[in-house]
Short mmCIF file of C-alpha atoms in Angstrom, two decimals:
data_model
loop_
_atom_site.label_atom_id
_atom_site.label_comp_id
_atom_site.label_asym_id
_atom_site.label_seq_id
_atom_site.Cartn_x
_atom_site.Cartn_y
_atom_site.Cartn_z
CA MET A 1 98.93 96.54 94.72
CA THR A 2 100.12 98.86 97.47
CA ASP A 3 103.58 100.16 98.32
CA LEU A 4 103.50 101.25 101.95
CA HIS A 5 107.10 102.46 102.24
CA THR A 6 108.79 104.81 99.76
CA HIS A 7 111.17 107.74 99.62
CA ILE A 8 109.79 109.41 96.52
CA LEU A 9 109.19 112.98 97.66
CA PRO A 10 112.12 115.02 96.28
CA GLY A 11 114.78 116.74 98.33
CA ILE A 12 113.36 116.00 101.78
CA ASP A 13 115.57 113.09 102.87
CA ASP A 14 118.06 110.65 101.33
CA GLY A 15 115.49 109.53 98.76
CA ALA A 16 114.73 111.11 95.37
CA ILE A 17 117.09 114.00 94.75
CA ASP A 18 114.76 115.81 92.34
CA GLU A 19 111.39 115.67 90.61
CA GLY A 20 112.80 113.69 87.69
CA VAL A 21 113.79 110.78 89.94
CA SER A 22 110.43 110.96 91.72
CA SER A 23 108.65 110.69 88.38
CA GLU A 24 110.75 107.68 87.33
CA GLN A 25 110.04 105.89 90.61
CA MET A 26 106.28 106.38 90.31
CA LYS A 27 106.19 105.34 86.65
CA SER A 28 108.16 102.20 87.46
CA LEU A 29 105.80 101.27 90.27
CA LEU A 30 102.72 101.77 88.13
CA GLU A 31 104.24 99.66 85.34
CA GLN A 32 104.68 96.86 87.89
CA GLY A 33 101.02 97.04 88.89
CA VAL A 34 101.36 99.19 92.02
CA ASP A 35 98.56 101.74 92.02
CA LYS A 36 98.58 102.84 95.67
CA VAL A 37 101.73 104.48 97.00
CA VAL A 38 102.49 105.97 100.42
CA PHE A 39 105.13 108.69 100.63
CA THR A 40 107.08 107.99 103.84
CA SER A 41 109.99 110.42 104.07
CA HIS A 42 112.31 110.02 107.05
CA TYR A 43 111.59 111.94 110.22
CA TYR A 44 114.45 111.82 112.73
CA GLY A 45 113.87 115.04 114.61
CA ARG A 46 117.52 116.10 114.50
CA LYS A 47 117.21 118.89 111.94
CA ARG A 48 113.48 119.63 111.80
CA SER A 49 110.68 119.99 114.27
CA PRO A 50 107.51 118.05 113.41
CA LYS A 51 105.95 121.32 112.18
CA GLN A 52 108.94 122.05 109.94
CA PHE A 53 108.85 118.48 108.61
CA LEU A 54 105.17 118.70 107.71
CA GLU A 55 105.77 122.01 105.92
CA ALA A 56 108.73 120.56 103.97
CA ARG A 57 106.69 117.47 103.09
CA ALA A 58 103.81 119.58 101.79
CA ASP A 59 106.22 121.63 99.68
CA ALA A 60 107.83 118.47 98.24
CA LEU A 61 104.41 117.07 97.35
CA CYS A 62 103.50 120.28 95.52
CA ARG A 63 106.62 119.88 93.40
CA ILE A 64 105.53 116.48 92.06
CA LYS A 65 101.74 116.72 92.22
CA ASP A 66 101.42 117.13 88.46
CA LEU A 67 103.84 114.23 87.86
CA ILE A 68 101.78 111.59 89.65
CA PRO A 69 100.73 109.11 86.94
CA GLU A 70 97.08 108.78 86.05
CA GLY A 71 95.60 105.80 87.84
CA MET A 72 97.89 106.07 90.89
CA GLU A 73 96.57 106.99 94.32
CA THR A 74 99.09 108.53 96.72
CA TYR A 75 99.05 109.05 100.48
CA LEU A 76 101.22 111.08 102.81
CA GLY A 77 102.99 109.53 105.76
CA ALA A 78 106.45 109.44 107.30
CA GLU A 79 109.03 106.96 108.50
CA VAL A 80 109.30 108.11 112.09
CA HIS A 81 112.38 107.12 114.06
CA PHE A 82 111.38 105.62 117.41
CA ALA A 83 113.79 105.40 120.33
CA ALA A 84 113.58 105.08 124.11
CA GLU A 85 114.00 108.86 124.38
CA MET A 86 112.27 111.11 121.84
CA ALA A 87 111.95 114.89 121.72
CA ALA A 88 108.73 114.81 119.68
CA SER A 89 105.46 114.56 121.60
CA ASP A 90 102.98 111.77 120.97
CA GLU A 91 100.61 114.31 119.43
CA SER A 92 103.20 115.48 116.91
CA ILE A 93 104.14 111.88 116.07
CA CYS A 94 100.49 111.12 115.38
CA SER A 95 100.38 114.05 112.94
CA MET A 96 102.76 112.03 110.72
CA ALA A 97 100.51 108.97 110.45
CA ILE A 98 99.62 107.48 107.08
CA GLY A 99 96.86 109.48 105.40
CA ASP A 100 93.88 109.91 107.69
CA THR A 101 94.57 106.69 109.57
CA ARG A 102 95.79 105.65 112.99
CA TYR A 103 98.71 103.71 111.49
CA ILE A 104 102.23 105.13 111.57
CA LEU A 105 105.37 103.75 109.93
CA ALA A 106 108.02 103.45 112.63
CA GLU A 107 111.75 102.87 112.22
CA LEU A 108 113.52 101.33 115.21
CA PRO A 109 117.18 101.95 116.12
CA PHE A 110 119.88 100.30 114.04
CA THR A 111 122.90 101.11 116.21
CA THR A 112 121.61 100.70 119.75
CA ALA A 113 120.17 97.67 121.51
CA TRP A 114 116.44 97.11 121.66
CA ASN A 115 116.13 97.39 125.41
CA LYS A 116 113.29 97.64 127.91
CA GLY A 117 113.26 101.42 127.47
CA LEU A 118 112.40 101.10 123.78
CA TRP A 119 109.72 98.49 124.51
CA ARG A 120 108.25 100.75 127.20
CA ARG A 121 108.24 103.73 124.82
CA LEU A 122 106.32 101.77 122.19
CA GLU A 123 103.88 100.37 124.74
CA ASP A 124 103.24 103.83 126.20
CA PHE A 125 102.72 105.32 122.74
CA ILE A 126 100.19 102.64 121.78
CA SER A 127 98.27 102.81 125.05
CA SER A 128 98.13 106.61 125.22
CA THR A 129 97.26 107.28 121.57
CA ASP A 130 95.56 104.13 120.20
CA TYR A 131 97.78 104.57 117.13
CA ILE A 132 99.39 101.47 115.64
CA PRO A 133 103.11 101.42 114.78
CA VAL A 134 103.98 99.56 111.58
CA ILE A 135 107.61 98.57 112.11
CA ALA A 136 109.54 99.35 108.94
CA HIS A 137 111.81 96.87 107.09
CA VAL A 138 112.04 94.42 109.99
CA GLU A 139 114.50 92.18 108.12
CA ARG A 140 117.17 94.90 108.18
CA TYR A 141 117.76 95.25 111.93
CA ASP A 142 120.67 93.34 113.43
CA GLU A 143 118.68 92.90 116.65
CA ALA A 144 115.89 91.13 114.75
CA ARG A 145 118.28 89.10 112.61
CA LYS A 146 120.04 87.80 115.72
CA LYS A 147 116.84 87.16 117.67
CA PRO A 148 113.80 87.05 115.34
CA SER A 149 111.50 86.15 118.24
CA LEU A 150 111.65 89.85 119.16
CA LEU A 151 109.39 90.51 116.18
CA SER A 152 106.69 88.31 117.67
CA GLU A 153 106.97 90.34 120.87
CA LEU A 154 106.30 93.49 118.85
CA VAL A 155 103.21 91.91 117.28
CA ASP A 156 101.96 90.81 120.72
CA MET A 157 102.44 94.41 121.84
CA GLY A 158 100.13 95.63 119.07
CA CYS A 159 102.55 96.52 116.27
CA LEU A 160 102.43 95.40 112.65
CA LEU A 161 105.50 94.33 110.67
CA GLN A 162 106.58 95.60 107.23
CA VAL A 163 109.14 93.80 105.05
CA ASN A 164 110.87 95.31 102.03
CA THR A 165 110.07 93.64 98.71
CA GLN A 166 113.78 93.48 97.89
CA ALA A 167 114.32 91.19 100.89
CA PHE A 168 112.68 88.34 98.94
CA LEU A 169 115.24 88.84 96.17
CA LYS A 170 118.49 89.26 98.14
CA LYS A 171 120.34 86.12 99.22
CA GLU A 172 121.36 87.59 102.57
CA ASP A 173 117.78 88.59 103.46
CA SER A 174 115.53 86.06 101.73
CA ALA A 175 115.79 83.25 104.31
CA MET A 176 114.49 85.49 107.05
CA ALA A 177 111.91 87.20 104.83
CA PHE A 178 110.38 83.91 103.67
CA ALA A 179 110.39 82.49 107.21
CA LEU A 180 108.49 85.54 108.45
CA LEU A 181 106.06 85.18 105.57
CA GLU A 182 105.44 81.50 106.33
CA HIS A 183 104.79 82.32 109.99
CA GLY A 184 102.27 85.04 109.12
CA LEU A 185 104.59 87.75 110.42
CA VAL A 186 104.57 89.97 107.33
CA HIS A 187 101.60 92.32 107.48
CA CYS A 188 102.69 94.98 104.99
CA LEU A 189 105.08 95.34 102.05
CA GLY A 190 107.07 98.30 100.79
CA THR A 191 109.81 98.81 98.26
CA ASP A 192 111.64 101.37 100.43
CA THR A 193 112.71 102.86 97.11
CA HIS A 194 115.17 105.75 97.35
CA ASN A 195 116.29 106.11 93.75
CA MET A 196 116.42 104.29 90.40
CA ARG A 197 119.87 102.77 90.90
CA GLU A 198 120.75 100.51 93.85
CA ARG A 199 117.43 101.22 95.59
CA ALA A 200 115.03 101.12 92.67
CA PRO A 201 111.46 99.91 93.32
CA LYS A 202 111.28 96.12 92.88
CA TYR A 203 107.76 94.90 93.47
CA ALA A 204 106.78 92.64 90.58
CA ALA A 205 109.91 90.48 90.97
CA ALA A 206 109.18 90.01 94.67
CA LYS A 207 105.59 89.04 93.89
CA GLU A 208 106.90 86.45 91.42
CA ALA A 209 109.39 85.05 93.95
CA ILE A 210 106.66 84.71 96.57
CA GLU A 211 104.38 82.99 94.08
CA GLU A 212 107.15 80.57 93.07
CA ALA A 213 107.63 79.71 96.75
CA GLY A 214 103.99 78.63 96.92
CA LEU A 215 103.03 81.48 99.25
CA TYR A 216 100.87 83.58 96.98
CA ASP A 217 97.95 83.32 99.43
CA ARG A 218 100.15 85.17 101.92
CA PHE A 219 100.86 87.86 99.34
CA GLU A 220 97.13 88.33 98.73
CA ARG A 221 96.50 88.56 102.48
CA ILE A 222 99.13 91.28 102.78
CA GLN A 223 97.48 93.27 99.98
CA GLU A 224 94.17 92.99 101.82
CA ASN A 225 95.87 94.17 105.03
CA MET A 226 97.22 97.28 103.35
CA LEU A 227 93.84 98.18 101.85
CA LEU A 228 92.32 97.89 105.33
CA LEU A 229 95.13 100.06 106.68
CA LEU A 230 94.54 102.81 104.13
CA GLU A 231 90.85 102.73 105.05
CA ASP A 232 91.78 102.98 108.75
CA LYS A 233 90.18 99.64 109.51
CA PRO A 234 91.50 97.04 111.98
CA ILE A 235 93.90 94.35 110.79
CA LYS A 236 93.73 90.94 112.41
CA THR A 237 97.11 89.39 113.15
CA GLU A 238 97.71 85.65 113.32
CA LYS A 239 98.82 83.93 116.48
CA SER A 240 101.82 81.96 115.30
CA LYS A 241 105.06 80.54 116.62
CA PRO A 242 108.01 82.96 116.61
CA VAL A 243 110.63 82.52 113.93
CA LYS A 244 113.78 80.84 115.23
CA LYS A 245 117.36 81.05 114.00
CA PHE A 246 120.02 78.36 113.76
CA PHE A 247 123.29 79.68 112.31
CA LYS A 248 122.05 81.28 109.04
CA LEU A 249 118.83 79.33 108.89
CA TYR A 250 115.46 80.77 109.88
CA TYR A 251 112.51 78.50 110.54
#
């Protein structure tokens, strides 16, 4: 299994505070059957230039290189904050893609509206670079929770959608997560693990919950998607109806 979204590299963001926590996170993932892990530390651009970020990321990887469990493959990436206005150039954003691929994990704004400027920025980035944004933890954004059809617009634009495994286990997130899964709007999974306490990696439990819901074929498809992604191969997205919301119900 593959974990496409983690904060395991130590001391680079609000994830693992030291090498000990990083080691625990990786051991836990491997015990759950996850043998491919992407390190996606936050890049916001407020404190570091892209060059400084890449140097800090390389240093953090060196600190845990000998702690990576046998049998686990790891890949470098970043969780790049996308907004209508960004200081980083498209070229520097592309340098933070996952491994040697044209896929990049993108975090959208939490506190500002998803307006035409943001849509235009994403469209321009895709058309000018041919890189593919994978929108991180789509179930967490208020904009998407209020109007889930926006996620279908992102897919039509050329983006992929990533859901956190914990969303299938949390009461407040599971209705939306399962609705997205049923509609074929979950292309990638990640634990988004930050530590071993409130944001510990929970993958096996999510797999079990998905299987119990009768959607294990979707889970297998997602695993296939992520293998294609790591090999820099195209991922076919389904044409499906957007998820709708009625009060707290998603369907």
